[in-house]
Short mmCIF file of C-alpha atoms in Angstrom, two decimals:
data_model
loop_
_atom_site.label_atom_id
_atom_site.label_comp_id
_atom_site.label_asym_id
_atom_site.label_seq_id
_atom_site.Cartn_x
_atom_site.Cartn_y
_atom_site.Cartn_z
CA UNK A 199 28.13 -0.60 6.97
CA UNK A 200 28.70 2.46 4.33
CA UNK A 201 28.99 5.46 6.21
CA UNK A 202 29.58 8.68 3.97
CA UNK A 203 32.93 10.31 4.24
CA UNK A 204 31.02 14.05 4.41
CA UNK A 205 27.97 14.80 4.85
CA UNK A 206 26.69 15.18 1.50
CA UNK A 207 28.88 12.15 -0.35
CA UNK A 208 27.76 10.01 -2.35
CA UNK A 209 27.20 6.40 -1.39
CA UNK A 210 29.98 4.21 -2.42
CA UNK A 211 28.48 2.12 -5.96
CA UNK A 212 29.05 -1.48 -6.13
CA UNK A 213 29.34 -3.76 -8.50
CA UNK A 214 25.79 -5.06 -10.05
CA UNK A 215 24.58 -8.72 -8.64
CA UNK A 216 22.76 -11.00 -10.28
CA UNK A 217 20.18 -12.52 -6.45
CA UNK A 218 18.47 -15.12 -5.40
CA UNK A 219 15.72 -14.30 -3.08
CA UNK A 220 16.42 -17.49 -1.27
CA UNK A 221 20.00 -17.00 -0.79
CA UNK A 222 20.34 -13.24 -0.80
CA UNK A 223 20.20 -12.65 3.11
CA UNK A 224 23.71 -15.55 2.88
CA UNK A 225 25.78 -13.11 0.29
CA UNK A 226 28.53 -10.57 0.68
CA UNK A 227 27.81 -7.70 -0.77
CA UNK A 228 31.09 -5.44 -1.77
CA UNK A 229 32.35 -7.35 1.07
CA UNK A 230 29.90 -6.04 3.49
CA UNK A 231 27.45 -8.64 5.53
CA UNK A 232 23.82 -6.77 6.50
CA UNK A 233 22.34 -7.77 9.74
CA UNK A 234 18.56 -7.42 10.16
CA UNK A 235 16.99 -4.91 12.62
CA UNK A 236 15.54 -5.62 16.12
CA UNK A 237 12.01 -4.46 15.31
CA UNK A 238 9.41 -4.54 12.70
CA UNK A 239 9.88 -2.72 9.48
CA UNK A 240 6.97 -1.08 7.58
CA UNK A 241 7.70 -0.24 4.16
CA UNK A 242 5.47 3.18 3.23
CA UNK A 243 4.94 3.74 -0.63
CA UNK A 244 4.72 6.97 -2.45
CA UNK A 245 2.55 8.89 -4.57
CA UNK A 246 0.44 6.67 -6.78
CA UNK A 247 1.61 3.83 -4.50
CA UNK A 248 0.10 0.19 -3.38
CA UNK A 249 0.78 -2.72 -1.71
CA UNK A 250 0.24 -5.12 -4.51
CA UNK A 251 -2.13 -5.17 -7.77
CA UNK A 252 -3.50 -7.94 -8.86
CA UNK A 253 -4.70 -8.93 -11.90
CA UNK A 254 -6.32 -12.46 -11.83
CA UNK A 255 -6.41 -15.26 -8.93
CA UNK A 256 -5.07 -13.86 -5.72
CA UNK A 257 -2.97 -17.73 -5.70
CA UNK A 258 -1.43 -16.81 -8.96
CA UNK A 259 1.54 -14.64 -8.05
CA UNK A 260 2.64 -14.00 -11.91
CA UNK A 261 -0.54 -11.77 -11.74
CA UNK A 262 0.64 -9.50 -9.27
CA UNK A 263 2.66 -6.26 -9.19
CA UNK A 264 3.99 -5.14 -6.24
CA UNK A 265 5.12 -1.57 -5.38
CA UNK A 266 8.27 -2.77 -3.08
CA UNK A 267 8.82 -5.88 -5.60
CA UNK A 268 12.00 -8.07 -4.63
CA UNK A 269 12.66 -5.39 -1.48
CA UNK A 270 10.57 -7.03 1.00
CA UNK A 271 11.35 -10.52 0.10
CA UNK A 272 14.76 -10.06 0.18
CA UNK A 273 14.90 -8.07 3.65
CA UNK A 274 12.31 -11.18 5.15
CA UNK A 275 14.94 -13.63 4.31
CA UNK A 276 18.08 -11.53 5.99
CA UNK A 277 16.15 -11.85 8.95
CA UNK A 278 13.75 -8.86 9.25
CA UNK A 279 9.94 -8.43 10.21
CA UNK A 280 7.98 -6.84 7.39
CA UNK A 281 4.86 -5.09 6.56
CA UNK A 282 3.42 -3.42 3.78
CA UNK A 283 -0.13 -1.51 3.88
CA UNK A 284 -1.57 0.23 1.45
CA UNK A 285 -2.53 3.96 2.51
CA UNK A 286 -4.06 5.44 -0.98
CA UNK A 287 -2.74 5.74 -3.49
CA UNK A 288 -3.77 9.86 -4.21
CA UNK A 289 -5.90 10.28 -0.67
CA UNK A 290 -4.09 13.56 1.14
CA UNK A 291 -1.40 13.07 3.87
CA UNK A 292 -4.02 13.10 6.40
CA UNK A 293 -6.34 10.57 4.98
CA UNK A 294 -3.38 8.61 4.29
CA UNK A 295 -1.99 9.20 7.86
CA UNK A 296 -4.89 7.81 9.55
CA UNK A 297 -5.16 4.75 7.26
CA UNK A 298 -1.40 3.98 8.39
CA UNK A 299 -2.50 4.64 11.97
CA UNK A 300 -5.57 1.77 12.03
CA UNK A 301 -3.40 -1.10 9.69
CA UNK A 302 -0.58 -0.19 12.71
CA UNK A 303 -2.97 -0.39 15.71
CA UNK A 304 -4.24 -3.55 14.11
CA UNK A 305 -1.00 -5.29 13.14
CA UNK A 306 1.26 -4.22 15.48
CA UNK A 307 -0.52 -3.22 18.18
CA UNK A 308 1.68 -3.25 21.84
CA UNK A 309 5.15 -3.23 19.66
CA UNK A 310 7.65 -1.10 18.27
CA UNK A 311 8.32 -0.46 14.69
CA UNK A 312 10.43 1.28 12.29
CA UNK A 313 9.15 3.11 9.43
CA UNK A 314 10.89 3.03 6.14
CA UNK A 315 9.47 5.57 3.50
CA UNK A 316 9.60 6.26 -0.48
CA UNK A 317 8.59 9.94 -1.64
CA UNK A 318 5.50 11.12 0.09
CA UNK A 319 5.12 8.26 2.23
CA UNK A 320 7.59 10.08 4.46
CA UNK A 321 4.87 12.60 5.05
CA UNK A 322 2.34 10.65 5.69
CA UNK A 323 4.29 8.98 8.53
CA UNK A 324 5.38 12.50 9.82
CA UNK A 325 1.89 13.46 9.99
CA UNK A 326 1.60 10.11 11.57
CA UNK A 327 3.78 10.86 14.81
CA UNK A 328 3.78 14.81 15.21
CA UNK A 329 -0.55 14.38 14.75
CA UNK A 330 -2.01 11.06 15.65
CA UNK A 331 0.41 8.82 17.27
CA UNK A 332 1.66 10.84 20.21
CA UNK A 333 -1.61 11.27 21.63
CA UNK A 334 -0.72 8.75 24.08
CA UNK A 335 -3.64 6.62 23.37
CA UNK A 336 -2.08 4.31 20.77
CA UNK A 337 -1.10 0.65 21.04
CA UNK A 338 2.20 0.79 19.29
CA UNK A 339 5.26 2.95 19.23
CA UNK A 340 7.54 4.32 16.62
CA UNK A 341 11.42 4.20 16.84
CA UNK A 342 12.73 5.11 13.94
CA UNK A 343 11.75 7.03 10.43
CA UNK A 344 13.97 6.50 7.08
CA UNK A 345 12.85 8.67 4.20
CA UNK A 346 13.98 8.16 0.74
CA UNK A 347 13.79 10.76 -1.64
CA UNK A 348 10.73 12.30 0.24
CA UNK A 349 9.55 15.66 -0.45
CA UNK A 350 9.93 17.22 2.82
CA UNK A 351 10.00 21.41 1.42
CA UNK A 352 7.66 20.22 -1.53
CA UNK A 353 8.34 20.24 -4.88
CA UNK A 354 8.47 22.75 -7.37
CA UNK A 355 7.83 20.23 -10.27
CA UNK A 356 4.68 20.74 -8.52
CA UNK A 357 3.92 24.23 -8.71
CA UNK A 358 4.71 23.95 -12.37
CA UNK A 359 2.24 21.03 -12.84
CA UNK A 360 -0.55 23.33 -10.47
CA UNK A 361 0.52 26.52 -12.69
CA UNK A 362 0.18 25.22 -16.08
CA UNK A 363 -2.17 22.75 -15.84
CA UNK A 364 -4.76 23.80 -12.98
CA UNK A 365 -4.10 20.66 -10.82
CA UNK A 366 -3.13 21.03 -7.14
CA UNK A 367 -5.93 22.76 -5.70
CA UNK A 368 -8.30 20.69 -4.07
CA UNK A 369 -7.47 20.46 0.02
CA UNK A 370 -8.42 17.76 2.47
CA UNK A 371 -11.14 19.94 4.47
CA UNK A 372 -10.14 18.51 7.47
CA UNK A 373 -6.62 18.53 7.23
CA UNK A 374 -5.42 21.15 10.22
CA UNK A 375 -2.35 22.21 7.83
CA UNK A 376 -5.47 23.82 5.90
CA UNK A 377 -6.31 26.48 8.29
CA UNK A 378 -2.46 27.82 8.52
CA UNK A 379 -2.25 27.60 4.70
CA UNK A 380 -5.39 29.82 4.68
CA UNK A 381 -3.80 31.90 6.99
CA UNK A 382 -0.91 32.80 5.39
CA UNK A 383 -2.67 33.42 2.03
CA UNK A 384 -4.86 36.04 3.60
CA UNK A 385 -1.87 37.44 5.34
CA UNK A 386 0.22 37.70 1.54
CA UNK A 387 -2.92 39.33 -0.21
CA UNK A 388 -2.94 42.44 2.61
CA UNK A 389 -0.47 43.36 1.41
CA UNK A 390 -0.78 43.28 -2.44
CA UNK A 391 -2.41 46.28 -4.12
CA UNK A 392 -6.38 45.03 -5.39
CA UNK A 393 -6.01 46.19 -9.24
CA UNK A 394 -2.30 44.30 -9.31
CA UNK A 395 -4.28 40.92 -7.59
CA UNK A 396 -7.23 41.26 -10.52
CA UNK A 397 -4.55 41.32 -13.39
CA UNK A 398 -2.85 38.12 -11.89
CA UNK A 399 -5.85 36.32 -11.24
CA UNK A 400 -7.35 37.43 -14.78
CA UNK A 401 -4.00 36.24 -16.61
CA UNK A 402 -3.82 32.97 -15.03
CA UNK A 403 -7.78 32.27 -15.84
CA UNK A 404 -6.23 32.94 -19.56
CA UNK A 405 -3.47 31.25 -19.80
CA UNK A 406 -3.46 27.51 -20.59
CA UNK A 407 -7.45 28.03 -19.98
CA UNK A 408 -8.43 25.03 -21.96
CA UNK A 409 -5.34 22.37 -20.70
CA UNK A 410 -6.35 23.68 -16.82
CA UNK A 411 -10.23 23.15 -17.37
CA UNK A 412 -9.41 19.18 -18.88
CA UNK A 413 -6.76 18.60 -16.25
CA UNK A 414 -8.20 20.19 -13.11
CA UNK A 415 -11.01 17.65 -13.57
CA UNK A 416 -8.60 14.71 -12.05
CA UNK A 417 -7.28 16.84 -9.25
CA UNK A 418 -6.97 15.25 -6.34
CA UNK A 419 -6.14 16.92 -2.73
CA UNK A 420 -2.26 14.24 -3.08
CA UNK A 421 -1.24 17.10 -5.22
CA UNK A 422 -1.88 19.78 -3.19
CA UNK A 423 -0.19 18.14 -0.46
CA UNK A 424 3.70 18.40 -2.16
CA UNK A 425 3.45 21.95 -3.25
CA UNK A 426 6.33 23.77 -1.57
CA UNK A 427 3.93 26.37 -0.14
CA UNK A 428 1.76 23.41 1.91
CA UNK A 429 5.25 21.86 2.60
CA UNK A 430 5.74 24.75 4.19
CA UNK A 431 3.20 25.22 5.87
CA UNK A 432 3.22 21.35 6.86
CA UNK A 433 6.56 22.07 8.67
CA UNK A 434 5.66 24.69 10.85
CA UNK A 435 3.24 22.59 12.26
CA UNK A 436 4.46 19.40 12.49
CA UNK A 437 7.66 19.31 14.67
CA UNK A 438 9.74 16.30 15.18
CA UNK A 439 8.78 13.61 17.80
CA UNK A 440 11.73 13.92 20.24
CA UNK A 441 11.30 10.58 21.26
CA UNK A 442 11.37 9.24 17.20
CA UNK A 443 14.88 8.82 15.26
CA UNK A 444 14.87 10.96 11.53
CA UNK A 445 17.13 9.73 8.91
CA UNK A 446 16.95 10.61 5.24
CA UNK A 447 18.44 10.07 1.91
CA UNK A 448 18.39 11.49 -1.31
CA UNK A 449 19.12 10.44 -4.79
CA UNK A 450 20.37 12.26 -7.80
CA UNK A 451 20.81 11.22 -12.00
CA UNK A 452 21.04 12.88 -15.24
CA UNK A 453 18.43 11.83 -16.63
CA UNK A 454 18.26 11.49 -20.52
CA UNK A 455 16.35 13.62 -23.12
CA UNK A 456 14.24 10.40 -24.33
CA UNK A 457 13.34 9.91 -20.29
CA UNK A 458 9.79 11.11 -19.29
CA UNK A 459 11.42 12.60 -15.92
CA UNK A 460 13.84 14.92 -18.25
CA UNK A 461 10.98 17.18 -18.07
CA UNK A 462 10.34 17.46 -14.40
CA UNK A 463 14.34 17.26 -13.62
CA UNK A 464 15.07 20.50 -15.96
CA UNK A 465 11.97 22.51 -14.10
CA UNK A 466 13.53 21.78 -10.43
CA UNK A 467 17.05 22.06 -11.63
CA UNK A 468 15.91 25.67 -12.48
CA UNK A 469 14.21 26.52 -9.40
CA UNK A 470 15.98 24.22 -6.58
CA UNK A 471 19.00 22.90 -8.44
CA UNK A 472 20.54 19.07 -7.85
CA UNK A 473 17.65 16.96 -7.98
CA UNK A 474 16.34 12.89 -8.99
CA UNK A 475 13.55 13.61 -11.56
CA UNK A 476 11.12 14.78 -8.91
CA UNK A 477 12.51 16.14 -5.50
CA UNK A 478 15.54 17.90 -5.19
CA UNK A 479 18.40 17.25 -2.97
CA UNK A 480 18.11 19.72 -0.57
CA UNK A 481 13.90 18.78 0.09
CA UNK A 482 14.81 15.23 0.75
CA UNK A 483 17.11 16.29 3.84
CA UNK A 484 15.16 15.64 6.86
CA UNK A 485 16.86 14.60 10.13
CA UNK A 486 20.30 12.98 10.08
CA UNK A 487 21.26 12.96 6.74
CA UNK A 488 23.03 9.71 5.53
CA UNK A 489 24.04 10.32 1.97
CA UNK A 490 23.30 10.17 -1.71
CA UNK A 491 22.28 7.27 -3.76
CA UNK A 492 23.74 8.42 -6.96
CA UNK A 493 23.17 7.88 -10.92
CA UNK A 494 19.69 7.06 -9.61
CA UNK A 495 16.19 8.44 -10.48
CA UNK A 496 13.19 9.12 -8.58
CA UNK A 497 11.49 5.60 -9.50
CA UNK A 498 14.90 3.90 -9.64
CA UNK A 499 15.45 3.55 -6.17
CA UNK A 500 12.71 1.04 -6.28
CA UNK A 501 13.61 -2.00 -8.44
CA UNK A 502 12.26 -2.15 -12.23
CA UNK A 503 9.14 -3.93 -12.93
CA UNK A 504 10.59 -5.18 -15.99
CA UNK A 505 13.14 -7.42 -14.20
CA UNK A 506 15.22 -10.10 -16.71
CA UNK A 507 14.74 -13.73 -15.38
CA UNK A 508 17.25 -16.26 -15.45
CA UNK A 509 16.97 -19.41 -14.50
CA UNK A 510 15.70 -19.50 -10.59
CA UNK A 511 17.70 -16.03 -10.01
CA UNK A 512 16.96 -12.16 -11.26
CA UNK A 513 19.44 -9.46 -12.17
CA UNK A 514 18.67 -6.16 -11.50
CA UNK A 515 19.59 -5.74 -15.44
CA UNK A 516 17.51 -2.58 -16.46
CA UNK A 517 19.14 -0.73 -13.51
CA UNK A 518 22.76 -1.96 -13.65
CA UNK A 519 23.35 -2.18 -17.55
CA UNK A 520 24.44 1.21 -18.42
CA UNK A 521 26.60 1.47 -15.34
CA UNK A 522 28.34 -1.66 -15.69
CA UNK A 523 30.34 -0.39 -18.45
CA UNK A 524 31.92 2.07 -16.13
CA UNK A 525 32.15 -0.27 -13.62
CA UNK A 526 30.17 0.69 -11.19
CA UNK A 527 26.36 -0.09 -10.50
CA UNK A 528 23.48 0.58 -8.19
CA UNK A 529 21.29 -2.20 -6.71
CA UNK A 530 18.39 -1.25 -5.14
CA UNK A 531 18.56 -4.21 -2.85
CA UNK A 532 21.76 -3.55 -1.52
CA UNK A 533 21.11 -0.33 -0.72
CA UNK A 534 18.16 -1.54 1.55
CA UNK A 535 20.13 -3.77 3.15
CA UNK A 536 22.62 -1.36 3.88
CA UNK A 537 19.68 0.86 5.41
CA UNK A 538 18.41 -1.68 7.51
CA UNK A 539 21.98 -2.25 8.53
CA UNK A 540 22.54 1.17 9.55
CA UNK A 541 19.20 1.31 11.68
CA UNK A 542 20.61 -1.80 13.72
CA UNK A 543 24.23 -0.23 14.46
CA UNK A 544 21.67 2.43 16.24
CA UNK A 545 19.76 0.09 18.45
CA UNK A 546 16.74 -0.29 16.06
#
């Protein structure tokens, strides 16, 4: 098992593998074996996220992209149960929430189940068990949640993206986070003096008028939902489940000038400081903390969909290439077996 030093050390880099899907549950891994958990594991995707896409015959797997590609496959053959829905890909938390709630009650209804997250699918299974699941009436029970690189405080790539280009304002009507947001806003604006409000509102309607009125057209209420003021508001009321384990990671990269996260990474460097390309180090925190994946991005910590084939294996090339020269490497399978491995040393 890897187990950080301190709190907030990175996790120890291997070297880069070249895996079989077949064989990969059999191999050492820096010398480490991964055992798989006692329960299911539901893998949760992200903004933008899926199960699978496909693009011809449903028989024809060549013509299908999947969102945890190579990371599912390769934690079935260690040994572990898992399942991947598919909760919307921009639907708001609470849509996406309740979608997770019926493929759960459906799939694995009467058993227990550990929740493994990318990015916002962390809040969507948070919504999950502070809002629907401990009502008491449900079929299935939650042990565990992992989140990786989830935007727990929001992001304020975000509020740049709802600032300059007028997306990030629709809400989900019946989301009960709503309300509280409302709230608060009404609470700010007593106390701002009514000529100071007009000039705001009057230069914002100005500035980048014609880039807000195209983009604000494909707003969806997904946006919204990773601001850092609904974050906050999210967290007030939605309390951990005393009765569910919180773990969390967080990843963090310099990112190159030519990559099209350099953007994003230099606007929350400014406001939150160390961060992957899209959520900072200090939003992904949530729970017991287990570490950083470092030298990684935001969409690194899932594997490439670009992989180099060999033969009957793959090689994580596109991820490992420019660390192997210093001779180190990430693998985003290892580090999911070394997740899964961590939830069974705690009885999951």
């Amino acid at each position: 098992m890897i187990v950080p030093k301190k709190k907030d050390d990175p996790l120890p880099k291997h070297v880069p593998i070249a895996w079989d899907p077949k064989r990969y549950a059999e191999m050492r891994i820096g010398g480490l074996e991964y055992r798989p958990t006692q329960y299911p594991i539901v893998l949760l995707h992200g903004l933008f996220g899926y199960d699978k896409l496909t693009f011809g015959p449903e028989s024809n797997p060549f013509l299908q992209l999947h969102y945890w590609r190579g990371i599912s496959e390769a934690l079935q053959h260690l040994g572990c149960e898992v399942y991947v829905p598919s909760n919307g890909a921009v639907s708001s938390i609470r849509s996406r929430a309740h979608a997770l709630d019926k493929f759960l009650s459906e799939t694995l209804p009467n058993r227990e189940v550990n929740l493994i997250a990318h990015s916002m699918g962390g809040l969507d299974a948070r919504y999950l068990i502070s809002h629907i699941n401990n009502k008491g009436d449900r079929s299935y029970s939650i042990n565990s949640l992992t989140t990786i690189a989830t935007p727990h405080r929001g992001s304020s790539f975000m509020d740049f993206v709802q600032e300059t280009l007028g997306v990030g304002y629709v809400l989900d009507v019946q989301d009960p986070v709503v309300e509280e947001l409302k709230r608060r806003r009404a609470a700010a604006e007593n106390g701002v003096d009514p000529m100071e409000r007009v000039m705001v509102e009057h230069r914002m309607k100005n500035k980048y008028y014609v880039l807000k009125s195209i983009c604000s057209r494909f707003d969806r209420p997904a946006y919204a939902n990773l601001t850092r003021e609904y974050c906050d508001a999210f967290n007030a009321l939605t309390p951990d489940e005393r009765t569910v384990h919180y773990n969390s990671y967080a990843a963090v990269a310099k990112i190159s000038r030519l990559d099209p996260l350099f953007v994003s990474q230099s606007v929350i460097t400014g406001r939150e400081g160390p961060n992957d390309g899209l959520v900072s180090l200090d939003s992904a925190k949530w729970g017991e903390f287990e570490g950083i994946v470092p030298n990684v991005d935001h969409w690194g910590l899932l594997p490439p969909r670009n992989l180099k084939r060999r033969r009957n294996s793959v090689q994580d090339e596109i991820e490992n290439k420019k660390l192997v020269k210093k001779g180190g490497g990430y693998c985003s399978l290892d580090f999911y077996m070394s997740v899964v491995d961590r939830l069974r040393d705690k009885g999951f």
